[in-house]
Short mmCIF file of C-alpha atoms in Angstrom, two decimals:
data_model
loop_
_atom_site.label_atom_id
_atom_site.label_comp_id
_atom_site.label_asym_id
_atom_site.label_seq_id
_atom_site.Cartn_x
_atom_site.Cartn_y
_atom_site.Cartn_z
CA MET A 216 11.01 49.68 -67.14
CA GLN A 217 12.70 50.87 -70.90
CA ARG A 218 11.33 51.63 -73.64
CA ILE A 219 11.10 48.65 -75.88
CA ILE A 220 10.92 48.29 -79.52
CA VAL A 221 11.39 45.59 -82.63
CA THR A 222 12.48 46.34 -86.22
CA THR A 223 14.19 44.01 -89.37
CA ALA A 224 17.46 43.06 -90.13
CA GLY A 225 18.97 46.09 -92.25
CA ARG A 226 17.47 44.68 -96.05
CA PRO A 227 14.38 42.66 -94.61
CA ASP A 228 12.35 40.56 -97.25
CA GLU A 229 8.88 39.63 -96.45
CA GLU A 230 9.88 36.82 -93.99
CA SER A 231 12.23 38.95 -92.23
CA TYR A 232 9.08 41.57 -91.87
CA GLN A 233 7.03 38.97 -91.69
CA LEU A 234 9.07 37.53 -88.39
CA ALA A 235 9.29 41.31 -86.91
CA LYS A 236 5.43 40.98 -86.79
CA GLN A 237 5.20 38.09 -85.06
CA VAL A 238 7.53 38.98 -82.32
CA SER A 239 6.29 42.70 -81.31
CA GLU A 240 2.82 41.00 -81.42
CA ASP A 241 3.52 38.23 -78.93
CA LEU A 242 6.93 40.84 -76.58
CA GLY A 243 3.35 42.90 -77.25
CA VAL A 244 6.00 46.59 -78.03
CA PRO A 245 5.64 48.54 -81.15
CA PHE A 246 7.31 47.33 -84.58
CA ILE A 247 8.92 50.53 -86.29
CA PRO A 248 9.88 49.88 -89.74
CA ARG A 249 13.96 49.48 -90.10
CA LYS A 250 14.54 52.07 -93.48
CA LYS A 251 18.01 51.62 -93.33
CA ARG A 252 18.55 53.83 -90.78
CA SER A 253 21.34 52.17 -88.04
CA ILE A 254 19.93 50.64 -84.76
CA SER A 255 21.14 53.35 -82.69
CA LYS A 256 19.60 55.83 -84.70
CA ILE A 257 16.37 54.73 -84.54
CA SER A 258 17.39 53.74 -80.48
CA LEU A 259 18.42 57.27 -79.63
CA LEU A 260 14.81 58.47 -81.66
CA TYR A 261 12.58 56.20 -80.02
CA GLU A 262 14.84 56.58 -76.55
CA ALA A 263 14.26 52.90 -76.35
CA ASN A 264 16.28 49.17 -76.83
CA VAL A 265 15.75 47.89 -79.85
CA LEU A 266 15.00 44.35 -80.45
CA VAL A 267 16.18 43.22 -83.97
CA ALA A 268 14.50 40.33 -85.88
CA GLY A 269 17.03 38.89 -88.87
CA LYS A 270 16.82 35.50 -90.65
CA ASN A 271 19.14 33.79 -88.39
CA ARG A 272 17.79 35.00 -84.87
CA LEU A 273 17.25 37.76 -82.41
CA GLU A 274 19.67 40.44 -81.42
CA TYR A 275 18.26 42.39 -78.45
CA TYR A 276 20.99 45.63 -78.28
CA GLY A 277 20.56 48.06 -75.31
CA LYS A 278 20.10 51.95 -75.15
CA GLY A 279 22.95 52.89 -77.15
CA SER A 280 24.46 49.86 -77.07
CA HIS A 281 26.61 48.74 -80.38
CA MET A 282 27.01 44.75 -79.42
CA PRO A 283 23.43 42.50 -78.60
CA PHE A 284 22.66 39.73 -76.76
CA PHE A 285 21.31 37.26 -78.45
CA PHE A 286 20.59 33.47 -78.20
CA HIS A 287 23.53 31.35 -78.97
CA PRO A 288 24.52 27.79 -76.57
CA ASP A 289 28.14 29.70 -75.30
CA THR A 290 29.78 26.59 -73.65
CA ALA A 291 27.40 23.68 -73.37
CA ALA A 292 28.43 22.85 -76.88
CA PHE A 293 32.35 22.45 -76.07
CA ARG A 294 31.77 21.58 -72.26
CA LEU A 295 29.17 18.26 -73.23
CA LYS A 296 31.77 16.90 -75.67
CA ARG A 297 34.30 16.76 -72.47
CA LEU A 298 30.99 15.18 -71.00
CA LYS A 299 30.84 12.97 -73.79
CA ARG A 300 34.85 12.28 -73.54
CA GLY A 301 35.06 11.57 -70.46
CA GLU A 302 35.77 14.59 -68.60
CA SER A 303 34.20 15.71 -65.59
CA GLU A 304 32.24 18.65 -65.23
CA PRO A 305 32.27 21.18 -61.99
CA PHE A 306 28.87 22.42 -62.91
CA LEU A 307 27.52 18.14 -62.26
CA GLU A 308 29.86 17.43 -59.51
CA ALA A 309 28.14 20.65 -57.15
CA CYS A 310 25.06 19.73 -57.96
CA ALA A 311 25.88 16.01 -58.63
CA LEU A 312 22.15 15.61 -60.96
CA GLN A 313 21.18 12.17 -61.84
CA SER A 314 18.83 10.59 -64.98
CA SER A 315 15.38 11.83 -64.16
CA ASP A 316 15.67 14.28 -61.40
CA SER A 317 14.15 17.82 -61.81
CA PHE A 318 16.63 20.69 -61.85
CA LEU A 319 14.37 24.71 -61.57
CA ASP A 320 17.52 27.09 -62.56
CA CYS A 321 16.67 30.16 -60.52
CA THR A 322 18.91 32.25 -62.79
CA LEU A 323 18.85 30.75 -66.69
CA GLY A 324 20.71 34.13 -68.93
CA VAL A 325 22.34 32.38 -71.86
CA GLY A 326 21.36 28.74 -70.70
CA SER A 327 25.01 27.54 -70.32
CA ASP A 328 24.22 25.49 -67.04
CA ALA A 329 20.90 24.56 -67.66
CA ILE A 330 21.31 22.68 -70.95
CA ILE A 331 23.75 20.41 -69.31
CA ALA A 332 21.70 20.58 -66.29
CA SER A 333 19.06 18.99 -69.49
CA TYR A 334 21.81 16.07 -70.89
CA ALA A 335 22.93 15.28 -67.01
CA VAL A 336 19.15 14.69 -65.84
CA GLY A 337 17.44 12.84 -69.69
CA GLU A 338 14.23 13.14 -71.84
CA LYS A 339 12.84 11.49 -68.19
CA GLY A 340 14.14 14.73 -66.46
CA LYS A 341 12.93 18.12 -66.10
CA VAL A 342 14.74 20.83 -65.99
CA ILE A 343 13.16 24.55 -66.21
CA GLY A 344 14.69 27.91 -66.45
CA LEU A 345 12.87 31.51 -65.28
CA GLU A 346 14.90 34.81 -66.43
CA VAL A 347 12.85 37.69 -64.74
CA ASP A 348 13.23 39.62 -68.15
CA PRO A 349 10.83 38.56 -70.40
CA VAL A 350 12.46 40.13 -73.60
CA ILE A 351 15.47 38.15 -73.16
CA ALA A 352 13.38 34.77 -71.78
CA TYR A 353 11.75 35.57 -75.42
CA ILE A 354 14.88 35.27 -76.87
CA VAL A 355 16.39 32.36 -74.92
CA ARG A 356 13.17 30.45 -75.30
CA ARG A 357 12.94 30.95 -78.72
CA GLY A 358 16.79 30.47 -79.18
CA LEU A 359 17.09 26.97 -77.60
CA LYS A 360 13.57 25.23 -79.40
CA GLU A 361 15.18 26.92 -82.75
CA TYR A 362 19.28 26.70 -82.77
CA GLU A 363 20.10 25.27 -85.53
CA THR A 364 23.03 22.32 -84.74
CA ALA A 365 24.43 18.90 -85.97
CA GLU A 366 24.56 17.61 -82.58
CA ILE A 367 22.35 15.59 -81.78
CA SER A 368 22.54 14.68 -78.20
CA LEU A 369 22.38 19.12 -78.06
CA LYS A 370 19.86 20.03 -79.89
CA ARG A 371 18.00 17.33 -77.75
CA SER A 372 18.77 19.07 -74.34
CA MET A 373 18.40 22.60 -75.64
CA GLU A 374 15.16 21.24 -76.47
CA ARG A 375 14.04 20.20 -73.33
CA ILE A 376 14.21 23.20 -71.38
CA GLN A 377 11.24 25.17 -69.85
CA VAL A 378 11.81 29.14 -69.95
CA VAL A 379 9.84 30.66 -67.26
CA PRO A 380 9.14 34.26 -67.32
CA CYS A 381 9.54 35.14 -63.23
CA GLU A 382 11.19 36.18 -60.64
CA ALA A 383 12.87 33.97 -58.92
CA VAL A 384 11.87 34.39 -55.34
CA GLU A 385 8.62 34.58 -56.77
CA PHE A 386 8.47 31.46 -58.70
CA LEU A 387 9.98 29.86 -55.47
CA LYS A 388 6.75 31.25 -53.58
CA MET A 389 4.60 29.44 -55.68
CA GLN A 390 6.32 26.30 -55.48
CA ALA A 391 5.95 23.13 -52.89
CA ASP A 392 8.07 21.90 -50.56
CA GLU A 393 10.71 19.99 -51.34
CA SER A 394 9.61 19.87 -55.36
CA PHE A 395 13.05 20.11 -57.18
CA GLU A 396 15.66 17.33 -56.94
CA VAL A 397 18.29 20.35 -57.40
CA VAL A 398 17.58 24.57 -57.23
CA TYR A 399 20.11 26.21 -58.66
CA LEU A 400 21.25 30.45 -58.36
CA ASP A 401 23.93 32.18 -59.95
CA PRO A 402 22.87 36.09 -59.47
CA MET A 403 24.70 38.62 -61.82
CA PHE A 404 28.06 38.03 -60.75
CA GLU A 405 29.28 40.97 -58.62
CA GLN A 406 32.99 41.21 -60.75
CA THR A 407 32.82 40.06 -64.76
CA ILE A 408 33.81 36.58 -64.93
CA GLU A 409 32.95 35.18 -68.71
CA GLU A 410 34.82 36.55 -71.44
CA SER A 411 32.03 36.22 -74.44
CA ASN A 412 30.69 39.86 -75.77
CA ASN A 413 27.42 38.11 -75.24
CA PHE A 414 27.87 38.21 -71.04
CA GLU A 415 29.40 41.16 -71.03
CA SER A 416 26.06 42.58 -73.67
CA LEU A 417 24.00 40.36 -70.85
CA ARG A 418 25.00 42.97 -68.30
CA GLU A 419 23.64 45.51 -69.84
CA VAL A 420 20.46 44.30 -70.66
CA GLY A 421 19.56 41.81 -68.32
CA SER A 422 18.17 42.76 -64.81
CA HIS A 423 20.36 42.68 -62.01
CA HIS A 424 18.77 40.75 -58.96
CA PRO A 425 21.49 40.80 -55.79
CA LEU A 426 21.34 37.18 -54.26
CA THR A 427 19.11 37.79 -50.67
CA GLU A 428 18.19 35.51 -47.53
CA GLU A 429 14.83 35.18 -48.20
CA TRP A 430 15.97 34.16 -52.09
CA VAL A 431 18.00 31.60 -50.45
CA ASN A 432 15.52 30.18 -48.05
CA GLU A 433 12.87 30.18 -50.05
CA ALA A 434 15.19 28.15 -52.77
CA TYR A 435 16.70 25.50 -50.01
CA ARG A 436 12.75 24.80 -49.01
CA VAL A 437 11.48 23.67 -52.83
CA ALA A 438 15.46 22.42 -53.43
CA LYS A 439 15.23 17.96 -52.12
CA LYS A 440 18.31 16.84 -52.25
CA ARG A 441 20.92 20.43 -52.31
CA VAL A 442 20.40 24.10 -53.60
CA VAL A 443 23.72 24.69 -55.66
CA LEU A 444 25.69 28.73 -56.40
CA LYS A 445 28.24 29.66 -58.30
CA ALA A 446 29.66 33.25 -57.83
CA HIS A 447 33.36 34.84 -57.55
CA PHE A 448 36.22 33.59 -55.88
CA ARG A 449 36.24 36.77 -54.02
CA SER A 450 32.29 37.08 -53.02
CA THR A 451 31.16 36.70 -49.38
CA HIS A 452 27.87 35.36 -50.35
CA PHE A 453 29.51 31.24 -49.46
CA GLU A 454 29.93 32.13 -45.99
CA ASP A 455 27.65 35.23 -45.44
CA PHE A 456 24.14 32.33 -46.72
CA GLY A 457 26.05 29.49 -44.98
CA PHE A 458 27.28 27.03 -48.88
CA GLU A 459 30.09 24.69 -48.31
CA ARG A 460 32.40 26.15 -50.92
CA LYS A 461 33.94 24.27 -53.48
CA VAL A 462 37.47 25.93 -53.74
CA ARG A 463 38.75 25.46 -57.64
CA LEU A 464 42.16 27.23 -57.76
CA THR A 465 42.57 27.64 -61.33
CA SER A 466 38.65 29.10 -61.81
CA LYS A 467 37.39 32.11 -61.23
CA PHE A 468 34.47 31.09 -59.64
CA HIS A 469 33.73 28.34 -57.69
CA PHE A 470 30.53 26.31 -56.01
CA GLY A 471 28.72 26.74 -52.91
CA VAL A 472 26.53 24.19 -51.66
CA LEU A 473 23.69 23.93 -49.17
CA GLU A 474 22.16 20.15 -48.51
CA LYS A 475 19.43 18.70 -47.37
#
């Protein structure tokens, strides 16, 4: 596993210093004083990924990368606005989520789909997001709770999500049969789809786990209503694992459904 260190922003005050120390303790990784050095220099010197604890957000740089990963609701913000206007949401149509449902996102990533799911299931529902990389999980968990927005429904939807740092198959094996209405699979795309820089930075520092028969079988066992897969339109995952493909002619990704 790549070594990880924590440092402060370029011109830290006492608050930034204390935040960096807290992150260091939370994750059990070394704190390295910034000393006006660039992130690339620190990364090279310590041969490590660098987590920068700034006032407004945590930024995670892969070794040798100049583009950090950080939490942002990304597409969820404008998707939520469209939902409120009564427009369709292909993800929700594929999941068929209802108020008070439970939803398990096996590949949380930046959390955009989980936020929409949380909005759909409401306060009486439950959304759990799995993230195998502990640093990504930490950043997203804090971001979901601490991100500042005046959009109350977005804020509440983010706050309700429970982030679990665990590998998906390992977590699924610990769950009872039919313990979540919907289980969602969005493995790291074989081909790049998202245009956001944040998605690209996630590809650099995140963990990549290919979809397997064991993963799909465990997801099917744990799901009460359906398993939903999101993948590139050229992906053979739909046919390989028996998903009913929901073709979207104007999109680069499709959804697949395994009904119970």
